[in-house]
PDB file of C-alpha atoms and ligand atoms in Angstrom:
ATOM      1  CA  MET A   1     -78.198 -52.718  36.273  1.00  0.00           C
ATOM      2  CA  ALA A   2     -81.693 -53.115  37.724  1.00  0.00           C
ATOM      3  CA  ASP A   3     -82.396 -49.431  37.091  1.00  0.00           C
ATOM      4  CA  LYS A   4     -81.342 -49.745  33.487  1.00  0.00           C
ATOM      5  CA  CYS A   5     -83.718 -52.657  33.001  1.00  0.00           C
ATOM      6  CA  HIS A   6     -86.635 -50.701  34.353  1.00  0.00           C
ATOM      7  CA  ILE A   7     -85.971 -47.800  32.038  1.00  0.00           C
ATOM      8  CA  TYR A   8     -85.624 -50.234  29.173  1.00  0.00           C
ATOM      9  CA  LEU A   9     -88.784 -52.021  30.237  1.00  0.00           C
ATOM     10  CA  LEU A  10     -90.756 -48.796  30.509  1.00  0.00           C
ATOM     11  CA  GLY A  11     -89.493 -47.689  27.106  1.00  0.00           C
ATOM     12  CA  LEU A  12     -90.668 -50.902  25.557  1.00  0.00           C
ATOM     13  CA  ILE A  13     -94.032 -50.814  27.228  1.00  0.00           C
ATOM     14  CA  ILE A  14     -94.628 -47.319  25.885  1.00  0.00           C
ATOM     15  CA  LEU A  15     -93.375 -48.388  22.482  1.00  0.00           C
ATOM     16  CA  CYS A  16     -95.097 -51.720  22.230  1.00  0.00           C
ATOM     17  CA  SER A  17     -98.449 -51.177  23.907  1.00  0.00           C
ATOM     18  CA  PRO A  18    -100.096 -49.119  21.188  1.00  0.00           C
ATOM     19  CA  LEU A  19     -98.815 -51.482  18.503  1.00  0.00           C
ATOM     20  CA  THR A  20     -99.752 -54.892  19.826  1.00  0.00           C
ATOM     21  CA  GLY A  21    -102.092 -54.286  22.694  1.00  0.00           C
ATOM     22  CA  THR A  22     -99.754 -56.287  24.963  1.00  0.00           C
ATOM     23  CA  SER A  23     -96.643 -55.350  26.832  1.00  0.00           C
ATOM     24  CA  GLU A  24     -93.562 -57.115  25.550  1.00  0.00           C
ATOM     25  CA  VAL A  25     -90.060 -57.294  26.922  1.00  0.00           C
ATOM     26  CA  GLU A  26     -87.075 -59.026  25.391  1.00  0.00           C
ATOM     27  CA  HIS A  27     -84.270 -60.559  27.472  1.00  0.00           C
ATOM     28  CA  HIS A  28     -81.093 -62.344  26.492  1.00  0.00           C
ATOM     29  CA  VAL A  29     -79.698 -64.989  28.809  1.00  0.00           C
ATOM     30  CA  PHE A  30     -76.414 -66.760  28.061  1.00  0.00           C
ATOM     31  CA  PHE A  31     -75.341 -70.148  29.275  1.00  0.00           C
ATOM     32  CA  THR A  32     -72.896 -73.014  28.747  1.00  0.00           C
ATOM     33  CA  ASP A  33     -73.011 -76.703  29.645  1.00  0.00           C
ATOM     34  CA  ASP A  34     -74.163 -77.844  33.074  1.00  0.00           C
ATOM     35  CA  GLU A  35     -75.230 -74.574  34.651  1.00  0.00           C
ATOM     36  CA  ASN A  36     -78.322 -73.383  36.488  1.00  0.00           C
ATOM     37  CA  VAL A  37     -80.036 -70.470  34.788  1.00  0.00           C
ATOM     38  CA  THR A  38     -82.922 -68.236  35.736  1.00  0.00           C
ATOM     39  CA  LEU A  39     -85.201 -66.773  33.105  1.00  0.00           C
ATOM     40  CA  PRO A  40     -86.872 -63.638  34.410  1.00  0.00           C
ATOM     41  CA  CYS A  41     -90.558 -62.964  34.281  1.00  0.00           C
ATOM     42  CA  ASN A  42     -90.596 -59.606  35.970  1.00  0.00           C
ATOM     43  CA  ASN A  43     -93.977 -58.714  37.203  1.00  0.00           C
ATOM     44  CA  VAL A  44     -95.041 -56.701  40.196  1.00  0.00           C
ATOM     45  CA  ARG A  45     -97.595 -59.343  41.057  1.00  0.00           C
ATOM     46  CA  SER A  46     -96.149 -62.096  43.209  1.00  0.00           C
ATOM     47  CA  ASP A  47     -99.006 -64.485  42.521  1.00  0.00           C
ATOM     48  CA  CYS A  48     -97.931 -66.957  39.836  1.00  0.00           C
ATOM     49  CA  THR A  49    -101.250 -68.740  39.397  1.00  0.00           C
ATOM     50  CA  THR A  50    -101.745 -67.193  35.988  1.00  0.00           C
ATOM     51  CA  THR A  51     -98.171 -67.690  34.787  1.00  0.00           C
ATOM     52  CA  GLU A  52     -97.597 -69.564  31.562  1.00  0.00           C
ATOM     53  CA  TRP A  53     -94.138 -70.529  30.350  1.00  0.00           C
ATOM     54  CA  ASN A  54     -93.793 -71.723  26.761  1.00  0.00           C
ATOM     55  CA  TYR A  55     -90.753 -72.851  24.820  1.00  0.00           C
ATOM     56  CA  TYR A  56     -90.205 -72.410  21.103  1.00  0.00           C
ATOM     57  CA  GLY A  57     -87.338 -74.665  20.013  1.00  0.00           C
ATOM     58  CA  GLU A  58     -85.601 -74.779  16.669  1.00  0.00           C
ATOM     59  CA  GLY A  59     -88.159 -75.445  13.959  1.00  0.00           C
ATOM     60  CA  TYR A  60     -91.074 -75.693  16.423  1.00  0.00           C
ATOM     61  CA  SER A  61     -94.416 -74.843  14.890  1.00  0.00           C
ATOM     62  CA  GLU A  62     -96.193 -75.255  18.221  1.00  0.00           C
ATOM     63  CA  PRO A  63     -94.805 -74.070  21.527  1.00  0.00           C
ATOM     64  CA  ASP A  64     -93.893 -76.621  24.154  1.00  0.00           C
ATOM     65  CA  LYS A  65     -95.962 -75.766  27.235  1.00  0.00           C
ATOM     66  CA  LEU A  66     -93.740 -75.903  30.318  1.00  0.00           C
ATOM     67  CA  PHE A  67     -95.968 -74.273  32.940  1.00  0.00           C
ATOM     68  CA  SER A  68     -99.654 -73.678  32.660  1.00  0.00           C
ATOM     69  CA  ARG A  69    -101.493 -71.554  35.249  1.00  0.00           C
ATOM     70  CA  GLY A  70     -98.441 -71.849  37.462  1.00  0.00           C
ATOM     71  CA  ILE A  71     -98.438 -75.662  37.361  1.00  0.00           C
ATOM     72  CA  LYS A  72     -95.653 -77.631  35.782  1.00  0.00           C
ATOM     73  CA  LYS A  73     -96.547 -79.760  32.790  1.00  0.00           C
ATOM     74  CA  ASN A  74     -95.012 -83.134  33.473  1.00  0.00           C
ATOM     75  CA  ASP A  75     -95.137 -84.476  29.933  1.00  0.00           C
ATOM     76  CA  THR A  76     -92.076 -82.617  28.659  1.00  0.00           C
ATOM     77  CA  GLU A  77     -88.750 -84.371  28.490  1.00  0.00           C
ATOM     78  CA  ARG A  78     -87.085 -81.702  30.603  1.00  0.00           C
ATOM     79  CA  HIS A  79     -89.705 -81.234  33.303  1.00  0.00           C
ATOM     80  CA  GLU A  80     -87.429 -82.641  36.031  1.00  0.00           C
ATOM     81  CA  ARG A  81     -84.904 -79.868  35.413  1.00  0.00           C
ATOM     82  CA  LEU A  82     -87.430 -77.043  35.600  1.00  0.00           C
ATOM     83  CA  ASN A  83     -89.036 -75.157  38.411  1.00  0.00           C
ATOM     84  CA  LEU A  84     -90.833 -71.916  39.020  1.00  0.00           C
ATOM     85  CA  GLY A  85     -89.166 -69.277  41.204  1.00  0.00           C
ATOM     86  CA  SER A  86     -91.168 -67.381  43.819  1.00  0.00           C
ATOM     87  CA  ASP A  87     -91.178 -64.383  41.457  1.00  0.00           C
ATOM     88  CA  CYS A  88     -92.561 -66.568  38.630  1.00  0.00           C
ATOM     89  CA  SER A  89     -89.164 -66.779  36.946  1.00  0.00           C
ATOM     90  CA  LEU A  90     -88.232 -70.074  35.298  1.00  0.00           C
ATOM     91  CA  ASN A  91     -85.268 -71.995  36.713  1.00  0.00           C
ATOM     92  CA  ILE A  92     -83.506 -74.513  34.494  1.00  0.00           C
ATOM     93  CA  TYR A  93     -81.018 -76.840  36.180  1.00  0.00           C
ATOM     94  CA  LYS A  94     -78.078 -78.669  34.598  1.00  0.00           C
ATOM     95  CA  THR A  95     -78.405 -76.959  31.262  1.00  0.00           C
ATOM     96  CA  THR A  96     -77.596 -78.735  28.023  1.00  0.00           C
ATOM     97  CA  LYS A  97     -77.342 -77.492  24.457  1.00  0.00           C
ATOM     98  CA  GLU A  98     -80.949 -78.563  23.825  1.00  0.00           C
ATOM     99  CA  ASP A  99     -82.173 -75.811  26.140  1.00  0.00           C
ATOM    100  CA  TYR A 100     -81.373 -72.923  23.814  1.00  0.00           C
ATOM    101  CA  GLY A 101     -84.237 -71.152  22.065  1.00  0.00           C
ATOM    102  CA  LEU A 102     -87.033 -68.745  22.767  1.00  0.00           C
ATOM    103  CA  TYR A 103     -88.967 -68.875  26.031  1.00  0.00           C
ATOM    104  CA  ASN A 104     -92.081 -66.909  26.580  1.00  0.00           C
ATOM    105  CA  CYS A 105     -93.567 -65.927  29.892  1.00  0.00           C
ATOM    106  CA  TRP A 106     -97.168 -64.898  29.716  1.00  0.00           C
ATOM    107  CA  LYS A 107     -99.606 -63.635  32.303  1.00  0.00           C
ATOM    108  CA  ASN A 108    -103.204 -62.780  31.894  1.00  0.00           C
ATOM    109  CA  VAL A 109    -105.213 -61.405  34.738  1.00  0.00           C
ATOM    110  CA  ASN A 110    -108.882 -60.659  34.120  1.00  0.00           C
ATOM    111  CA  GLY A 111    -109.488 -57.153  32.940  1.00  0.00           C
ATOM    112  CA  GLU A 112    -105.824 -56.315  32.451  1.00  0.00           C
ATOM    113  CA  THR A 113    -103.518 -56.149  29.472  1.00  0.00           C
ATOM    114  CA  PRO A 114    -101.844 -59.519  28.959  1.00  0.00           C
ATOM    115  CA  TYR A 115     -98.241 -59.320  30.001  1.00  0.00           C
ATOM    116  CA  THR A 116     -95.589 -61.211  28.045  1.00  0.00           C
ATOM    117  CA  GLU A 117     -91.843 -61.438  28.146  1.00  0.00           C
ATOM    118  CA  ASN A 118     -89.611 -63.073  25.573  1.00  0.00           C
ATOM    119  CA  VAL A 119     -86.460 -64.611  26.914  1.00  0.00           C
ATOM    120  CA  TYR A 120     -83.883 -65.745  24.389  1.00  0.00           C
ATOM    121  CA  LEU A 121     -81.602 -68.388  25.794  1.00  0.00           C
ATOM    122  CA  HIS A 122     -78.242 -68.544  24.002  1.00  0.00           C
ATOM    123  CA  PHE A 123     -75.832 -71.457  24.315  1.00  0.00           C
ATOM    124  CA  LEU A 124     -72.076 -70.825  24.011  1.00  0.00           C
ATOM    125  CA  HIS A 125     -69.999 -73.825  23.018  1.00  0.00           C
ATOM    126  CA  VAL A 126     -66.329 -74.520  22.268  1.00  0.00           C
ATOM    127  CA  SER A 127     -65.173 -77.606  20.396  1.00  0.00           C
ATOM    128  CA  PRO A 128     -63.274 -79.772  20.815  1.00  0.00           C
ATOM    129  CA  PRO A 129     -63.626 -79.857  24.631  1.00  0.00           C
ATOM    130  CA  SER A 130     -60.289 -79.648  26.494  1.00  0.00           C
ATOM    131  CA  THR A 131     -60.375 -83.167  27.849  1.00  0.00           C
ATOM    132  CA  GLN A 132     -61.186 -84.970  24.636  1.00  0.00           C
ATOM    133  CA  THR A 133     -58.248 -84.144  22.414  1.00  0.00           C
ATOM    134  CA  GLU A 134     -54.878 -85.756  22.034  1.00  0.00           C
ATOM    135  CA  ILE A 135     -52.493 -82.953  21.329  1.00  0.00           C
ATOM    136  CA  ARG A 136     -48.749 -82.490  21.464  1.00  0.00           C
ATOM    137  CA  PRO A 137     -46.295 -79.661  21.019  1.00  0.00           C
ATOM    138  CA  GLY A 138     -45.682 -78.858  17.373  1.00  0.00           C
ATOM    139  CA  SER A 139     -49.160 -79.857  16.250  1.00  0.00           C
ATOM    140  CA  SER A 140     -51.731 -77.379  15.061  1.00  0.00           C
ATOM    141  CA  VAL A 141     -55.000 -76.920  16.892  1.00  0.00           C
ATOM    142  CA  THR A 142     -58.200 -75.206  15.796  1.00  0.00           C
ATOM    143  CA  LEU A 143     -60.799 -74.261  18.374  1.00  0.00           C
ATOM    144  CA  SER A 144     -64.297 -73.382  17.219  1.00  0.00           C
ATOM    145  CA  CYS A 145     -66.598 -71.259  19.277  1.00  0.00           C
ATOM    146  CA  GLN A 146     -70.252 -71.032  18.396  1.00  0.00           C
ATOM    147  CA  LEU A 147     -73.210 -69.253  19.915  1.00  0.00           C
ATOM    148  CA  TYR A 148     -76.377 -71.266  19.377  1.00  0.00           C
ATOM    149  CA  SER A 149     -79.418 -69.041  19.263  1.00  0.00           C
ATOM    150  CA  ASP A 150     -82.952 -69.104  18.066  1.00  0.00           C
ATOM    151  CA  ASP A 151     -82.678 -68.262  14.385  1.00  0.00           C
ATOM    152  CA  ARG A 152     -85.308 -65.568  14.782  1.00  0.00           C
ATOM    153  CA  ASN A 153     -82.566 -63.686  16.555  1.00  0.00           C
ATOM    154  CA  THR A 154     -79.299 -62.713  14.897  1.00  0.00           C
ATOM    155  CA  LEU A 155     -77.541 -61.494  18.002  1.00  0.00           C
ATOM    156  CA  CYS A 156     -74.079 -60.869  16.575  1.00  0.00           C
ATOM    157  CA  LYS A 157     -75.543 -58.231  14.292  1.00  0.00           C
ATOM    158  CA  LYS A 158     -76.971 -56.403  17.303  1.00  0.00           C
ATOM    159  CA  GLY A 159     -73.783 -55.277  19.026  1.00  0.00           C
ATOM    160  CA  PHE A 160     -72.833 -58.591  20.642  1.00  0.00           C
ATOM    161  CA  ASN A 161     -69.341 -59.892  19.824  1.00  0.00           C
ATOM    162  CA  LEU A 162     -67.465 -63.167  20.097  1.00  0.00           C
ATOM    163  CA  VAL A 163     -63.769 -62.872  20.981  1.00  0.00           C
ATOM    164  CA  TRP A 164     -60.879 -65.183  21.903  1.00  0.00           C
ATOM    165  CA  VAL A 165     -58.870 -63.987  24.895  1.00  0.00           C
ATOM    166  CA  ASN A 166     -55.983 -65.367  26.963  1.00  0.00           C
ATOM    167  CA  GLU A 167     -55.831 -65.851  30.717  1.00  0.00           C
ATOM    168  CA  SER A 168     -55.240 -62.135  31.254  1.00  0.00           C
ATOM    169  CA  GLY A 169     -58.349 -61.334  29.251  1.00  0.00           C
ATOM    170  CA  VAL A 170     -56.326 -59.871  26.369  1.00  0.00           C
ATOM    171  CA  ASN A 171     -57.999 -60.144  22.961  1.00  0.00           C
ATOM    172  CA  LEU A 172     -55.819 -62.423  20.804  1.00  0.00           C
ATOM    173  CA  GLN A 173     -56.993 -60.922  17.506  1.00  0.00           C
ATOM    174  CA  THR A 174     -53.821 -58.856  17.045  1.00  0.00           C
ATOM    175  CA  ASP A 175     -51.365 -61.486  18.324  1.00  0.00           C
ATOM    176  CA  SER A 176     -49.564 -62.913  15.258  1.00  0.00           C
ATOM    177  CA  ARG A 177     -49.267 -66.325  16.915  1.00  0.00           C
ATOM    178  CA  TYR A 178     -52.966 -66.929  16.372  1.00  0.00           C
ATOM    179  CA  GLN A 179     -55.082 -67.021  13.236  1.00  0.00           C
ATOM    180  CA  ILE A 180     -58.537 -65.911  14.161  1.00  0.00           C
ATOM    181  CA  SER A 181     -61.432 -65.909  11.759  1.00  0.00           C
ATOM    182  CA  SER A 182     -65.001 -65.082  12.477  1.00  0.00           C
ATOM    183  CA  SER A 183     -68.376 -65.120  10.877  1.00  0.00           C
ATOM    184  CA  PRO A 184     -70.369 -62.465  12.724  1.00  0.00           C
ATOM    185  CA  GLU A 185     -73.638 -63.189  10.945  1.00  0.00           C
ATOM    186  CA  HIS A 186     -73.455 -66.746  12.317  1.00  0.00           C
ATOM    187  CA  CYS A 187     -71.978 -65.873  15.725  1.00  0.00           C
ATOM    188  CA  TYR A 188     -69.007 -68.131  15.051  1.00  0.00           C
ATOM    189  CA  ILE A 189     -65.274 -67.631  15.667  1.00  0.00           C
ATOM    190  CA  THR A 190     -62.269 -69.946  15.352  1.00  0.00           C
ATOM    191  CA  LEU A 191     -58.740 -69.798  16.749  1.00  0.00           C
ATOM    192  CA  THR A 192     -55.867 -71.689  15.112  1.00  0.00           C
ATOM    193  CA  THR A 193     -52.353 -71.946  16.474  1.00  0.00           C
ATOM    194  CA  THR A 194     -49.317 -74.213  16.527  1.00  0.00           C
ATOM    195  CA  LEU A 195     -48.755 -75.571  20.010  1.00  0.00           C
ATOM    196  CA  LEU A 196     -45.564 -74.809  21.878  1.00  0.00           C
ATOM    197  CA  ASN A 197     -43.934 -76.783  24.702  1.00  0.00           C
ATOM    198  CA  GLU A 198     -44.805 -74.089  27.214  1.00  0.00           C
ATOM    199  CA  ASP A 199     -48.503 -74.176  26.270  1.00  0.00           C
ATOM    200  CA  ASN A 200     -49.220 -77.053  28.672  1.00  0.00           C
ATOM    201  CA  ASN A 201     -52.025 -75.912  31.049  1.00  0.00           C
ATOM    202  CA  ARG A 202     -52.496 -72.699  29.075  1.00  0.00           C
ATOM    203  CA  GLU A 203     -56.066 -71.536  28.812  1.00  0.00           C
ATOM    204  CA  TRP A 204     -57.823 -69.737  25.963  1.00  0.00           C
ATOM    205  CA  ARG A 205     -61.293 -68.395  26.449  1.00  0.00           C
ATOM    206  CA  CYS A 206     -64.064 -67.622  24.016  1.00  0.00           C
ATOM    207  CA  GLN A 207     -66.388 -64.967  25.357  1.00  0.00           C
ATOM    208  CA  ILE A 208     -69.461 -63.159  24.225  1.00  0.00           C
ATOM    209  CA  THR A 209     -69.452 -59.494  25.029  1.00  0.00           C
ATOM    210  CA  LYS A 210     -71.599 -56.448  24.591  1.00  0.00           C
ATOM    211  CA  GLY A 211     -69.525 -53.317  24.845  1.00  0.00           C
ATOM    212  CA  THR A 212     -67.260 -53.986  27.815  1.00  0.00           C
ATOM    213  CA  GLU A 213     -69.655 -56.391  29.508  1.00  0.00           C
ATOM    214  CA  ILE A 214     -68.818 -60.107  29.356  1.00  0.00           C
ATOM    215  CA  LYS A 215     -72.016 -62.120  29.071  1.00  0.00           C
ATOM    216  CA  THR A 216     -70.503 -65.578  29.395  1.00  0.00           C
ATOM    217  CA  SER A 217     -67.374 -67.475  28.395  1.00  0.00           C
ATOM    218  CA  VAL A 218     -66.120 -70.989  27.716  1.00  0.00           C
ATOM    219  CA  SER A 219     -62.495 -71.936  28.114  1.00  0.00           C
ATOM    220  CA  TYR A 220     -60.175 -74.462  26.529  1.00  0.00           C
ATOM    221  CA  THR A 221     -57.176 -75.703  28.518  1.00  0.00           C
ATOM    222  CA  VAL A 222     -54.192 -77.282  26.809  1.00  0.00           C
ATOM    223  CA  LYS A 223     -53.308 -80.648  28.370  1.00  0.00           C
ATOM    224  CA  TYR A 224     -50.439 -82.634  26.957  1.00  0.00           C
ATOM    225  CA  LEU A 225     -50.586 -86.390  27.405  1.00  0.00           C
ATOM    226  CA  ALA A 226     -47.185 -86.599  29.089  1.00  0.00           C
ATOM    227  CA  ASP A 227     -48.707 -85.428  32.344  1.00  0.00           C
ATOM    228  CA  SER A 228     -47.418 -86.848  35.640  1.00  0.00           C
ATOM    229  CA  LYS A 229     -50.322 -89.285  35.973  1.00  0.00           C
ATOM    230  CA  THR A 230     -49.985 -90.667  32.460  1.00  0.00           C
ATOM    231  CA  SER A 231     -46.196 -90.910  32.562  1.00  0.00           C
ATOM    232  CA  ILE A 232     -46.208 -92.780  35.889  1.00  0.00           C
ATOM    233  CA  GLY A 233     -48.748 -95.188  34.391  1.00  0.00           C
ATOM    234  CA  LEU A 234     -46.621 -95.563  31.281  1.00  0.00           C
ATOM    235  CA  LEU A 235     -43.447 -96.120  33.322  1.00  0.00           C
ATOM    236  CA  LEU A 236     -45.192 -98.825  35.383  1.00  0.00           C
ATOM    237  CA  ARG A 237     -46.320-100.597  32.222  1.00  0.00           C
ATOM    238  CA  VAL A 238     -42.810-100.511  30.755  1.00  0.00           C
ATOM    239  CA  ILE A 239     -41.385-101.951  33.998  1.00  0.00           C
ATOM    240  CA  ILE A 240     -44.022-104.701  34.025  1.00  0.00           C
ATOM    241  CA  ILE A 241     -43.240-105.598  30.400  1.00  0.00           C
ATOM    242  CA  ILE A 242     -39.483-105.749  31.126  1.00  0.00           C
ATOM    243  CA  VAL A 243     -40.074-107.972  34.154  1.00  0.00           C
ATOM    244  CA  GLU A 244     -42.365-110.235  32.124  1.00  0.00           C
ATOM    245  CA  ILE A 245     -39.837-110.569  29.288  1.00  0.00           C
ATOM    246  CA  ALA A 246     -37.088-111.264  31.806  1.00  0.00           C
ATOM    247  CA  ALA A 247     -39.196-113.930  33.528  1.00  0.00           C
ATOM    248  CA  VAL A 248     -39.838-115.719  30.237  1.00  0.00           C
ATOM    249  CA  THR A 249     -36.366-115.371  28.751  1.00  0.00           C
ATOM    250  CA  THR A 250     -33.982-115.707  31.729  1.00  0.00           C
ATOM    251  CA  PRO A 251     -33.920-119.557  31.863  1.00  0.00           C
ATOM    252  CA  THR A 252     -33.447-119.698  28.083  1.00  0.00           C
ATOM    253  CA  VAL A 253     -30.712-117.088  28.235  1.00  0.00           C
ATOM    254  CA  ILE A 254     -28.888-118.959  31.008  1.00  0.00           C
ATOM    255  CA  LEU A 255     -29.194-122.227  29.077  1.00  0.00           C
ATOM    256  CA  LEU A 256     -27.903-120.587  25.898  1.00  0.00           C
ATOM    257  CA  GLN A 257     -25.071-119.018  27.848  1.00  0.00           C
ATOM    258  CA  ILE A 258     -24.023-122.410  29.277  1.00  0.00           C
ATOM    259  CA  ILE A 259     -24.139-123.996  25.817  1.00  0.00           C
ATOM    260  CA  ARG A 260     -22.137-121.115  24.349  1.00  0.00           C
ATOM    261  CA  GLU A 261     -19.536-121.302  27.106  1.00  0.00           C
ATOM    262  CA  ARG A 262     -19.172-125.087  26.686  1.00  0.00           C
ATOM    263  CA  ARG A 263     -18.753-124.683  22.926  1.00  0.00           C
ATOM    264  CA  ALA A 264     -16.191-121.930  23.386  1.00  0.00           C
ATOM    265  CA  GLU A 265     -14.351-124.094  25.878  1.00  0.00           C
ATOM    266  CA  SER A 266     -14.134-127.099  23.580  1.00  0.00           C
ATOM    267  CA  LYS A 267     -13.177-124.870  20.642  1.00  0.00           C
ATOM    268  CA  ARG A 268     -10.452-123.289  22.711  1.00  0.00           C
ATOM    269  CA  ARG A 269      -9.129-126.718  23.641  1.00  0.00           C
ATOM    270  CA  ALA A 270      -9.149-127.825  20.023  1.00  0.00           C
ATOM    271  CA  GLU A 271      -7.449-124.610  18.851  1.00  0.00           C
ATOM    272  CA  THR A 272      -4.681-124.456  21.464  1.00  0.00           C
ATOM    273  CA  PRO A 273      -2.135-126.737  19.724  1.00  0.00           C
ATOM    274  CA  ARG A 274      -2.690-125.033  16.363  1.00  0.00           C
ATOM    275  CA  ARG A 275      -2.236-121.590  17.891  1.00  0.00           C
ATOM    276  CA  LEU A 276       1.033-122.701  19.420  1.00  0.00           C
ATOM    277  CA  SER A 277       2.276-124.097  16.156  1.00  0.00           C
ATOM    278  CA  GLU A 278       1.165-120.924  14.340  1.00  0.00           C
ATOM    279  CA  THR A 279       3.163-118.824  16.767  1.00  0.00           C
ATOM    280  CA  TYR A 280       6.087-121.034  16.336  1.00  0.00           C
ATOM    281  CA  TYR A 281       5.717-120.816  12.566  1.00  0.00           C
ATOM    282  CA  ASN A 282       5.508-117.021  12.626  1.00  0.00           C
ATOM    283  CA  LEU A 283       8.650-116.726  14.651  1.00  0.00           C
ATOM    284  CA  GLU A 284      10.596-118.464  11.936  1.00  0.00           C
TER     285      GLU A 284
HETATM  286  C1  NAG B   1     -77.468 -76.072  40.540  1.00  0.00           C
HETATM  287  O1  NAG B   1     -78.485 -76.251  41.481  1.00  0.00           O
HETATM  288  C2  NAG B   1     -78.410 -77.473  42.200  1.00  0.00           C
HETATM  289  C3  NAG B   1     -79.677 -77.603  43.050  1.00  0.00           C
HETATM  290  O2  NAG B   1     -79.968 -76.413  43.715  1.00  0.00           O
HETATM  291  C4  NAG B   1     -77.139 -77.463  43.043  1.00  0.00           C
HETATM  292  O3  NAG B   1     -77.016 -78.679  43.747  1.00  0.00           O
HETATM  293  C5  NAG B   1     -75.940 -77.326  42.098  1.00  0.00           C
HETATM  294  O4  NAG B   1     -74.750 -77.223  42.830  1.00  0.00           O
HETATM  295  C6  NAG B   1     -76.109 -76.073  41.236  1.00  0.00           C
HETATM  296  N1  NAG B   1     -75.062 -76.082  40.219  1.00  0.00           N
HETATM  297  C7  NAG B   1     -74.358 -74.974  39.903  1.00  0.00           C
HETATM  298  C8  NAG B   1     -73.347 -75.126  38.832  1.00  0.00           C
HETATM  299  O5  NAG B   1     -74.542 -73.893  40.443  1.00  0.00           O
HETATM  300  C1  NAG B   2     -98.445 -86.032  35.552  1.00  0.00           C
HETATM  301  O1  NAG B   2     -99.377 -85.359  36.395  1.00  0.00           O
HETATM  302  C2  NAG B   2    -100.624 -85.989  36.483  1.00  0.00           C
HETATM  303  C3  NAG B   2    -101.573 -85.111  37.285  1.00  0.00           C
HETATM  304  O2  NAG B   2    -100.923 -84.144  38.030  1.00  0.00           O
HETATM  305  C4  NAG B   2    -100.435 -87.353  37.140  1.00  0.00           C
HETATM  306  O3  NAG B   2    -101.675 -88.028  37.227  1.00  0.00           O
HETATM  307  C5  NAG B   2     -99.466 -88.191  36.298  1.00  0.00           C
HETATM  308  O4  NAG B   2     -99.195 -89.407  36.923  1.00  0.00           O
HETATM  309  C6  NAG B   2     -98.175 -87.435  36.100  1.00  0.00           C
HETATM  310  N1  NAG B   2     -97.299 -88.150  35.180  1.00  0.00           N
HETATM  311  C7  NAG B   2     -96.013 -88.330  35.392  1.00  0.00           C
HETATM  312  C8  NAG B   2     -95.277 -89.063  34.318  1.00  0.00           C
HETATM  313  O5  NAG B   2     -95.432 -87.921  36.393  1.00  0.00           O
HETATM  314  C1  NAG B   3     -51.935 -62.339  27.056  1.00  0.00           C
HETATM  315  O1  NAG B   3     -51.597 -61.749  25.814  1.00  0.00           O
HETATM  316  C2  NAG B   3     -50.821 -60.567  25.933  1.00  0.00           C
HETATM  317  C3  NAG B   3     -50.629 -59.996  24.521  1.00  0.00           C
HETATM  318  O2  NAG B   3     -50.382 -61.001  23.559  1.00  0.00           O
HETATM  319  C4  NAG B   3     -49.504 -60.899  26.615  1.00  0.00           C
HETATM  320  O3  NAG B   3     -48.737 -59.728  26.789  1.00  0.00           O
HETATM  321  C5  NAG B   3     -49.781 -61.542  27.966  1.00  0.00           C
HETATM  322  O4  NAG B   3     -48.575 -61.942  28.560  1.00  0.00           O
HETATM  323  C6  NAG B   3     -50.680 -62.753  27.792  1.00  0.00           C
HETATM  324  N1  NAG B   3     -51.017 -63.310  29.099  1.00  0.00           N
HETATM  325  C7  NAG B   3     -50.908 -64.610  29.361  1.00  0.00           C
HETATM  326  C8  NAG B   3     -51.257 -65.013  30.749  1.00  0.00           C
HETATM  327  O5  NAG B   3     -50.580 -65.434  28.540  1.00  0.00           O
END
């Protein structure tokens, strides 16, 4: 892996130097929610006092300066989640969607060719998230998977692919249970299926791959509401309601019962002679 990068890097230096007068390298880093990522700024020099890190977000006309001459700019919203690694790489903690975009590492040492690296940070996202949906067997579910990238970079046209796989890593494209549609130019893929009883706790994963290499993935786990925790809670509530109803209605019920019994008793008494005479009459 490291060897490959060096060859790649050398190739680009040879290619790019005569064209732009600077050395440029392009990296792709993939992330999901709440991760720590490291953006490389490979340079033989360990001194980071000339390192600049800039960020070009969606629709930015001006870069957001993150580090200047190796010192963190503290006026950016995200500065608390950033730090500089000992090799001048940029660490971003607790990533969020807002972090995707183009990052540029730049070094300029007197008398040398300025050295820059472009790092594209791509955010992979699945919606809805597993925990926020109320689903039940028999209902249909559609999961959308989107790669958010700087729009200067159409990654899914460059050999990167989005796929839906199951827990065994098998591509679900050819499984007739699932309808999968994708929009490669937008790095977007959806999975639709009708949920079965046995799908509870089943996991489907959207992953971005290049060749056989998995860059990152996001999973969706099916959770039916009738889970042990919920059903115990539900059962307790039902019991409480029954007890409450009983507490309110028992005295009334007993009272009604007494009244009913008394009425039946007096009716019986009143009816007894007639019944006897009826019997007598019928016998005739
Ligand atoms: C991210 O880094 C912080 C600080 O070093 C650490 O506490 C946390 O566990 C890390 N999170 C992950 C997902 O690696
Ligand atoms: C930012 O840094 C400057 C100088 O290093 C300091 O004076 C200022 O108080 C800092 N601001 C914040 C919000 O931390
Ligand atoms: C994954 O899908 C394949 C093909 O549809 C199937 O044979 C396999 O059992 C599935 N694995 C799991 C864990 O669902």
